[in-house]
mmCIF file of C-alpha atoms and ligand atoms in Angstrom:
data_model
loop_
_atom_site.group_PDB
_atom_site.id
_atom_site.type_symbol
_atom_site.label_atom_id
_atom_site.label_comp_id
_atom_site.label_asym_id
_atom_site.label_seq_id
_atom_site.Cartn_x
_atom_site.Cartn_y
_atom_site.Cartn_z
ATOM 1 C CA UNK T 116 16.617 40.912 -64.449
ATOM 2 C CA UNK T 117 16.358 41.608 -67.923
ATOM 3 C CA UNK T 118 13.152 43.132 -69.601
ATOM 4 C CA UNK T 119 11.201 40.530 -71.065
ATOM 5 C CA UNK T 120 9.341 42.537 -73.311
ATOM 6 C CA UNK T 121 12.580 43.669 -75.011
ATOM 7 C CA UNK T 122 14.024 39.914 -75.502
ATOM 8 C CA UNK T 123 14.576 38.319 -78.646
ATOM 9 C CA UNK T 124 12.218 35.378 -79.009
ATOM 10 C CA UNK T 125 14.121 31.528 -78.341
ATOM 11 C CA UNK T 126 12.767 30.331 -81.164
ATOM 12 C CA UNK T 127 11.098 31.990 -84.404
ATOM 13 C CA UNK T 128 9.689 30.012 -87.404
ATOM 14 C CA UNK T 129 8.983 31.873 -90.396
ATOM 15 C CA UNK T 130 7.020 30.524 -93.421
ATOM 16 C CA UNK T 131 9.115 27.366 -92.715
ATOM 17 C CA UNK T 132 8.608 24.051 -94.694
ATOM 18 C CA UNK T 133 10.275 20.654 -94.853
ATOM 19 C CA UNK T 134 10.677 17.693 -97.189
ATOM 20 C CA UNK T 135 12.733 14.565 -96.817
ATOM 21 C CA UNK T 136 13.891 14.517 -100.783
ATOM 22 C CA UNK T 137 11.490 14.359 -103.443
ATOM 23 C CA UNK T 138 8.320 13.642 -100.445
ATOM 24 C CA UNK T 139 5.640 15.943 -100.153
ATOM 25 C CA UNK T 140 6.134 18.652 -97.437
ATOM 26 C CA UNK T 141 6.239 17.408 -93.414
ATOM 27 C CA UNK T 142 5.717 20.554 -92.357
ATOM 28 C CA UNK T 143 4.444 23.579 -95.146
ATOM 29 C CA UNK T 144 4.817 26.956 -94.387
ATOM 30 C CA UNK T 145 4.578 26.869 -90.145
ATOM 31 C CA UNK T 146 5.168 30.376 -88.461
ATOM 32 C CA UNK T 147 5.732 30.463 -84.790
ATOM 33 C CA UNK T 148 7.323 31.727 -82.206
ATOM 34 C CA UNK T 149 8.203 30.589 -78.521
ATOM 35 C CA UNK T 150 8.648 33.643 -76.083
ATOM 36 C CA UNK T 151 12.007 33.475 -73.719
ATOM 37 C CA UNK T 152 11.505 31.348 -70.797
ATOM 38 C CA UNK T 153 8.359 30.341 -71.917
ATOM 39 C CA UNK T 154 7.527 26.364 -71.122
ATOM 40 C CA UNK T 155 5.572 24.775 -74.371
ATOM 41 C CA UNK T 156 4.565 21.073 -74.933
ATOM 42 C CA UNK T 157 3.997 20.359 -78.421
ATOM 43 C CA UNK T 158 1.759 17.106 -79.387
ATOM 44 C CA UNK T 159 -0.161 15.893 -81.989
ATOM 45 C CA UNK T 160 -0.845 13.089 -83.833
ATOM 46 C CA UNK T 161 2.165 10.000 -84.668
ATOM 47 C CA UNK T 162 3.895 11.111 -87.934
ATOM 48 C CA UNK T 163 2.337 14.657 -87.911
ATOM 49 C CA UNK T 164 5.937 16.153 -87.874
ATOM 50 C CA UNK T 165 6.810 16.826 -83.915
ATOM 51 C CA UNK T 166 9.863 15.052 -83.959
ATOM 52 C CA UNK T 167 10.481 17.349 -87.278
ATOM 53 C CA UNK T 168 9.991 20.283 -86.346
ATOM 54 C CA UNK T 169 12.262 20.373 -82.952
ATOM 55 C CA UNK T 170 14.831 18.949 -85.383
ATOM 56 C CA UNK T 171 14.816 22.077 -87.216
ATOM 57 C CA UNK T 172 14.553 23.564 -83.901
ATOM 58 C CA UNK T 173 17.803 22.222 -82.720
ATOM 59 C CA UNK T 174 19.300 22.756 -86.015
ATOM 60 C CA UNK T 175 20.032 19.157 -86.989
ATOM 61 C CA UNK T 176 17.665 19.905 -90.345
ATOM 62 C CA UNK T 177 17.520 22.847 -92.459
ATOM 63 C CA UNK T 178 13.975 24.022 -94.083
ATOM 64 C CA UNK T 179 13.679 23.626 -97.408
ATOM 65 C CA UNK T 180 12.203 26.876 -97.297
ATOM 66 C CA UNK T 181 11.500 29.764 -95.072
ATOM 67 C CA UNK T 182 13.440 31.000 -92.342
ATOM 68 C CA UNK T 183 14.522 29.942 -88.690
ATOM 69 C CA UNK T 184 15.645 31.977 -85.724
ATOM 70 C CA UNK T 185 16.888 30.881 -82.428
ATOM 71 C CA UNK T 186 17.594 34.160 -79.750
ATOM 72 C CA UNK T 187 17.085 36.688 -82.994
ATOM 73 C CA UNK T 188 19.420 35.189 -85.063
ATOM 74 C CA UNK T 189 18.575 34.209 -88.292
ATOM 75 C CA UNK T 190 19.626 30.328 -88.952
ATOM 76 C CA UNK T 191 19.882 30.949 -92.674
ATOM 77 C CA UNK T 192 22.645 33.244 -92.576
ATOM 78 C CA UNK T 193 24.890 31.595 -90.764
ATOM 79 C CA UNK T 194 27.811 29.338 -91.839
ATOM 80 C CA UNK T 195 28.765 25.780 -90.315
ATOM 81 C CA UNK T 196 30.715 27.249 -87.462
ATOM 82 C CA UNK T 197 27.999 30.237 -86.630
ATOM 83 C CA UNK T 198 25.539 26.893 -86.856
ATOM 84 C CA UNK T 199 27.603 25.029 -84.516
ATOM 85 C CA UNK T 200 27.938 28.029 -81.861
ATOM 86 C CA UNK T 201 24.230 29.098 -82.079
ATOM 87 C CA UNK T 202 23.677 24.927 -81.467
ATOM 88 C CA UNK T 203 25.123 25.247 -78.018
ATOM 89 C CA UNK T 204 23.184 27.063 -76.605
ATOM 90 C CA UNK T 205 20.594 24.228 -76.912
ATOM 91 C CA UNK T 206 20.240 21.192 -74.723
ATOM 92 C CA UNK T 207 18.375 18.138 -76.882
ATOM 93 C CA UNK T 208 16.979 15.173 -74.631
ATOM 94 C CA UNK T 209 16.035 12.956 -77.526
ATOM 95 C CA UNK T 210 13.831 10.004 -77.543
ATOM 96 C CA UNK T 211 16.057 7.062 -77.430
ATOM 97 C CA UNK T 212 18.517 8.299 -74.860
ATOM 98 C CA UNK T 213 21.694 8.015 -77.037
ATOM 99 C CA UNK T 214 23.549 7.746 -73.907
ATOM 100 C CA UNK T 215 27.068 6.193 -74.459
ATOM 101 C CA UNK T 216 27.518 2.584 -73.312
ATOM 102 C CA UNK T 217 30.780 2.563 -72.013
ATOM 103 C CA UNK T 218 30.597 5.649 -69.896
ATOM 104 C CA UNK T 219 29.205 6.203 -65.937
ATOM 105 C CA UNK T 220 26.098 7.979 -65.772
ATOM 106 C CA UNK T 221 28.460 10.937 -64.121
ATOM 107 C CA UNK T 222 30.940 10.599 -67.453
ATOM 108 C CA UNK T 223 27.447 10.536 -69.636
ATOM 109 C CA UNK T 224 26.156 14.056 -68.014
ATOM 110 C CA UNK T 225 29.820 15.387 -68.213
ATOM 111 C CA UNK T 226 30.020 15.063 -71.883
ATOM 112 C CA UNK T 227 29.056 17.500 -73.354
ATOM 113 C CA UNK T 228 31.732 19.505 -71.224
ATOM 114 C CA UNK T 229 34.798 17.870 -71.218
ATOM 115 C CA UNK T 230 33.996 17.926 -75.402
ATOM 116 C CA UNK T 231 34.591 21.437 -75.070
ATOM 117 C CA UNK T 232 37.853 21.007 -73.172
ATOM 118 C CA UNK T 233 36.290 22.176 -69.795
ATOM 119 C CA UNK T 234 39.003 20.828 -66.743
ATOM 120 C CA UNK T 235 37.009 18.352 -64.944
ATOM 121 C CA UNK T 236 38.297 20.041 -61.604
ATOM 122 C CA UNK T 237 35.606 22.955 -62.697
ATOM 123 C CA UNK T 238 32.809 20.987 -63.172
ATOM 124 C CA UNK T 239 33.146 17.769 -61.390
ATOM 125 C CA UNK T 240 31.108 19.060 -58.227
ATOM 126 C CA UNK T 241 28.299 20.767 -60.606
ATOM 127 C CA UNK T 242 27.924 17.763 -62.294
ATOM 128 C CA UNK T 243 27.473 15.810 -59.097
ATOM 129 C CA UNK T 244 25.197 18.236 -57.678
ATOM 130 C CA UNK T 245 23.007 18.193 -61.047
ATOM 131 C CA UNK T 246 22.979 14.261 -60.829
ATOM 132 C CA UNK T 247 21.912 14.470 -57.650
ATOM 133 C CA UNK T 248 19.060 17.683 -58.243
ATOM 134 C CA UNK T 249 17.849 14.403 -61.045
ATOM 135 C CA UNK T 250 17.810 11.974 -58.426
ATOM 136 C CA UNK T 251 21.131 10.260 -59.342
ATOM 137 C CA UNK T 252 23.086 11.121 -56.498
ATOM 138 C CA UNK T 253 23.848 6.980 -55.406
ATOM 139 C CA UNK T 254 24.309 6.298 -59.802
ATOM 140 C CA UNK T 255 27.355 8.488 -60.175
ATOM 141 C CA UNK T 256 29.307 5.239 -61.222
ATOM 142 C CA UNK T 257 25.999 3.189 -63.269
ATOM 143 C CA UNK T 258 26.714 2.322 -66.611
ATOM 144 C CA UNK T 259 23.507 2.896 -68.588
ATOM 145 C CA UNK T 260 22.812 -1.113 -68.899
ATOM 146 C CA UNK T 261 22.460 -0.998 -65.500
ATOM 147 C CA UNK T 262 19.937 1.990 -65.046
ATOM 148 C CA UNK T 263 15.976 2.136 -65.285
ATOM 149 C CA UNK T 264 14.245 3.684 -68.437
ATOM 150 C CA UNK T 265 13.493 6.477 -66.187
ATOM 151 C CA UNK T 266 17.170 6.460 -64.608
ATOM 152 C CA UNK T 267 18.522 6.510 -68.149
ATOM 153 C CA UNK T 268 15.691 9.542 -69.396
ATOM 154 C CA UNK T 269 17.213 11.246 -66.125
ATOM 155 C CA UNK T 270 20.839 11.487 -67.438
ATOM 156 C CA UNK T 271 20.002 12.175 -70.739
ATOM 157 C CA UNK T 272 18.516 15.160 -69.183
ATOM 158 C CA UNK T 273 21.340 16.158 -66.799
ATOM 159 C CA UNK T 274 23.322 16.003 -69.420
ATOM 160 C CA UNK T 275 21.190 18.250 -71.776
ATOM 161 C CA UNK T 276 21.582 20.898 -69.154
ATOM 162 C CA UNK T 277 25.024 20.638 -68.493
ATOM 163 C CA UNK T 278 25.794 23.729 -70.581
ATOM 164 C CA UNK T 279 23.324 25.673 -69.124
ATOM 165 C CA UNK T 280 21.757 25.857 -72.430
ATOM 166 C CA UNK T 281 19.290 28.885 -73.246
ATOM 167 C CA UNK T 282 16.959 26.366 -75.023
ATOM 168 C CA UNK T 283 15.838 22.971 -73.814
ATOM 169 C CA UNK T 284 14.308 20.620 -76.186
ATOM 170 C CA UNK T 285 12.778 17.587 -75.269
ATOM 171 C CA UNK T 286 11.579 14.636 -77.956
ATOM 172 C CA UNK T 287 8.596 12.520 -75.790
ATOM 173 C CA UNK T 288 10.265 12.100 -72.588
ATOM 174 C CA UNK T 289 8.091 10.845 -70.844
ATOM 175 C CA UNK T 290 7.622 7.589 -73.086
ATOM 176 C CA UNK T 291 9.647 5.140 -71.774
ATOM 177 C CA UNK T 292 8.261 5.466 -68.112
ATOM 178 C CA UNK T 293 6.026 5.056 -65.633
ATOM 179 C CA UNK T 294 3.527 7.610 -64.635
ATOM 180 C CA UNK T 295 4.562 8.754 -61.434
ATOM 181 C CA UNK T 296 8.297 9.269 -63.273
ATOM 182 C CA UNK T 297 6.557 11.002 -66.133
ATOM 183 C CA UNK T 298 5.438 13.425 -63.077
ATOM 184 C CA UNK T 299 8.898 13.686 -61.795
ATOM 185 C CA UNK T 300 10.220 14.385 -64.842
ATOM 186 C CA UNK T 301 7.564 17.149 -65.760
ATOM 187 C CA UNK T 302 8.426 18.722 -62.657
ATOM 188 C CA UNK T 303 12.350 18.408 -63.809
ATOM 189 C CA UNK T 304 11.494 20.521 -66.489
ATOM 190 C CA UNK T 305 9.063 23.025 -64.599
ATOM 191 C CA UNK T 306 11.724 23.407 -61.897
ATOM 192 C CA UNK T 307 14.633 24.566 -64.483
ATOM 193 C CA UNK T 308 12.310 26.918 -66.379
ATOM 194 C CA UNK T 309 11.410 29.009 -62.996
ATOM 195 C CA UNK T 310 14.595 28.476 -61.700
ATOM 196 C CA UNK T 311 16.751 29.608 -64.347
ATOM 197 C CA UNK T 312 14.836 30.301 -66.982
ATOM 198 C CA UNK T 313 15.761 27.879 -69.233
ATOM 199 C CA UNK T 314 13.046 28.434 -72.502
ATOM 200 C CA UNK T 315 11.131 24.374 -72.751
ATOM 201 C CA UNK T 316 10.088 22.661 -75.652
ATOM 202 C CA UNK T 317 8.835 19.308 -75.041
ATOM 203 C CA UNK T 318 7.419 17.059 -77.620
ATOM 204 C CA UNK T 319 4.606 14.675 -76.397
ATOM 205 C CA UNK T 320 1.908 12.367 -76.851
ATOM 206 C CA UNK T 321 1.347 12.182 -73.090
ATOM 207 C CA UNK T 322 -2.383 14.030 -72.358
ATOM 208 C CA UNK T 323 -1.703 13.802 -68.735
ATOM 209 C CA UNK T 324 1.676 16.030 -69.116
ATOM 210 C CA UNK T 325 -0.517 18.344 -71.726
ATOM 211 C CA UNK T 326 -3.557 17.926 -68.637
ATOM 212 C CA UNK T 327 -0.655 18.342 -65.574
ATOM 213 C CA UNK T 328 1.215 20.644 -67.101
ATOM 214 C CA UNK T 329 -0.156 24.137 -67.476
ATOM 215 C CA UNK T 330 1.780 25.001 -70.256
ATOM 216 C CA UNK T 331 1.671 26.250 -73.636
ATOM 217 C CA UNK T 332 0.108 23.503 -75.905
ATOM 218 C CA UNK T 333 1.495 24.007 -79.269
ATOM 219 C CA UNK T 334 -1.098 21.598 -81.638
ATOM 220 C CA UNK T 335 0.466 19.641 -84.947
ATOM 221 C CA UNK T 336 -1.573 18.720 -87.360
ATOM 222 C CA UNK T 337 -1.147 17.642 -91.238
ATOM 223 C CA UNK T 338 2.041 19.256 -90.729
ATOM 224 C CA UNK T 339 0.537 22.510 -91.534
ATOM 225 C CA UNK T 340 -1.546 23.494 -89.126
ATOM 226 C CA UNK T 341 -0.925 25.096 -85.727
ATOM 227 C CA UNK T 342 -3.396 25.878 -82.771
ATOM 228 C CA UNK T 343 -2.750 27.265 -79.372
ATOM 229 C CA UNK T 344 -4.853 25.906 -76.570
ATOM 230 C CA UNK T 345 -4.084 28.125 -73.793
ATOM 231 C CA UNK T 346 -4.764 31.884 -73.265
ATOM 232 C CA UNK T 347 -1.088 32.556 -72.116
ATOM 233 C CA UNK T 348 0.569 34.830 -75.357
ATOM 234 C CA UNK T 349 3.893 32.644 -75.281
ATOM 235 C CA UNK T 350 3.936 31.715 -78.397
ATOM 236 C CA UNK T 351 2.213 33.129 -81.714
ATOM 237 C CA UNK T 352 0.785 31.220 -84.559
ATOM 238 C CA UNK T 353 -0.040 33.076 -87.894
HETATM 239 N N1 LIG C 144 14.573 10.934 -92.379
HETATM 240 C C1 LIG C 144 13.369 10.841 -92.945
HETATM 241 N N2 LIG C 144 13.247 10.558 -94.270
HETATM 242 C C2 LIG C 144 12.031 10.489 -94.847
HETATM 243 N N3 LIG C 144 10.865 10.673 -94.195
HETATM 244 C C3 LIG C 144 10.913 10.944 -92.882
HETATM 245 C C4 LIG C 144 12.173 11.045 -92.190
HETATM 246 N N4 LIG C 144 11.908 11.337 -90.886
HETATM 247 C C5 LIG C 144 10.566 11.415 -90.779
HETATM 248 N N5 LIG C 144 9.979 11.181 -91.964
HETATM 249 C C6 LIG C 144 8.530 11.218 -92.239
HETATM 250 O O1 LIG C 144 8.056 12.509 -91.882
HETATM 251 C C7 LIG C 144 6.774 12.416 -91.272
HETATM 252 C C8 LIG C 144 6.818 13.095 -89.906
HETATM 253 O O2 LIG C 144 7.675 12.354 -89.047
HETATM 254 P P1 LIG C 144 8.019 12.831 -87.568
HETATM 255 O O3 LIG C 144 8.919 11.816 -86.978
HETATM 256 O O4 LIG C 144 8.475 14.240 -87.604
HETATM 257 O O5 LIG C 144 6.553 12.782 -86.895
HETATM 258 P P2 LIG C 144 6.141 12.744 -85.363
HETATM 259 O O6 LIG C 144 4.952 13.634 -85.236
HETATM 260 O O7 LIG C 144 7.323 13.068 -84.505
HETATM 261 O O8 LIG C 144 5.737 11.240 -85.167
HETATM 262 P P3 LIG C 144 5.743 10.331 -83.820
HETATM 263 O O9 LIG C 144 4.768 10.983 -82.890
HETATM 264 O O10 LIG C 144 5.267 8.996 -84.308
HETATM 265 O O11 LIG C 144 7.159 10.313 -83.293
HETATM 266 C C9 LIG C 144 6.406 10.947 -91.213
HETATM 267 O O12 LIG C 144 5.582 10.676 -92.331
HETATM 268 C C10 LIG C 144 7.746 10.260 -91.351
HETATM 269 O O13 LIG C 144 7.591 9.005 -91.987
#
């Protein structure tokens, strides 16, 4: 077991700031930090910058200023291909799915490994089993037209976690479905940060996951300011 005190942080935000072009700043100068393994919803109000900042998070956006670090390794300095490998290690469930129509829900959650030229003989039965661990065990062979908001939230997911990523990053996913299956799915999430953990960031405007969850709440407002509401150091705002 490693010493937790002596792990990089997942994810480290320094001074960072973000405009789309010529627009006034989304987010100005946040500084944060998630601890490793730590399990942190972050909400606040629509437009505020949520789905922003996991972008930059996940390393689909660069800040227009300040720095980013994901497991101690400063973003900035990296080229495309250091970009690329740092981005694997980071499962992204985002908010519309963007499952792929013409695949099985089993081909869907498989992607992101046979991508990567992975044999399917290596991980055909881990796929299975984490379809089944989701609750997809008897929609191996769905396409996604055919599954449930929730069903389709639930491969999306699976298939974020394929890689075993060291980050999981979540964009409201618990919108598109019911409440009981907005409890199913918290408990998804719970489950893979005990079991392996797998450091959470989950984006959300849904007060009974902030009320349910006993997390972290990481608070967005303006797109400048930060507050913790929990007494649990996983994360630190300056
Ligand atoms: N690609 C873009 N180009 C220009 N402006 C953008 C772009 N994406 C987002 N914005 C603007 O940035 C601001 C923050 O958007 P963002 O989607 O990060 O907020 P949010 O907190 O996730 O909102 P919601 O809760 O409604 O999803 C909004 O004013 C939005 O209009």
């Amino acid at each position: 077991m490693k010493n937790m005190s002596l792990e990089e942080p997942a994810v480290q935000f320094d001074q960072v700031s973000l405009s789309y072009g010529l627009d006034q700043d989304v987010l100005t100068q946040v500084s944060m930090e998630l601890h490793a393994r730590s399990f942190t919803l972050l909400t606040g109000p629509s437009g505020a910058g949520k789905t922003t900042l996991l972008k930059l998070a996940y390393l689909a956006l660069l800040p227009t200023s300040g720095n980013i670090s994901l497991f101690g390794v400063n973003t900035g300095r990296l080229n495309r291909t250091g970009l690329a490998k740092l981005r694997r290690r980071v499962g992204v469930v985002f908010q519309e799915f963007r499952l792929l129509d013409h695949l099985t829900a089993y081909e869907n959650a498989a992607l992101p490994l046979r991508v990567v030229g992975e044999p399917e003989k290596h991980y055909r039965d881990d796929v299975i089993e984490l379809l089944r661990w989701v609750g997809l065990g008897d929609r191996l062979d769905a396409r996604p037209e055919t599954l449930s908001g929730g069903e389709k939230q639930r491969v999306a997911i699976a298939r974020a976690i394929v890689g075993k990523p060291d980050l999981l990053i979540a964009d409201e996913p618990t919108g598109n479905v019911d409440p009981e299956m907005g409890d199913r799915l918290l408990r998804l999430f719970q489950e893979l940060n005990k079991r392996l953990g797998t450091t959470v960031l989950i984006a959300t405007h849904d007060q009974d996951m902030v009320k349910n969850a006993g997390a972290e709440v990481l608070r967005l407002a303006d797109g400048s300011v930060m507050h913790q509401v929990s007494n649990r150091p996983s994360f630190t705002i300056s």
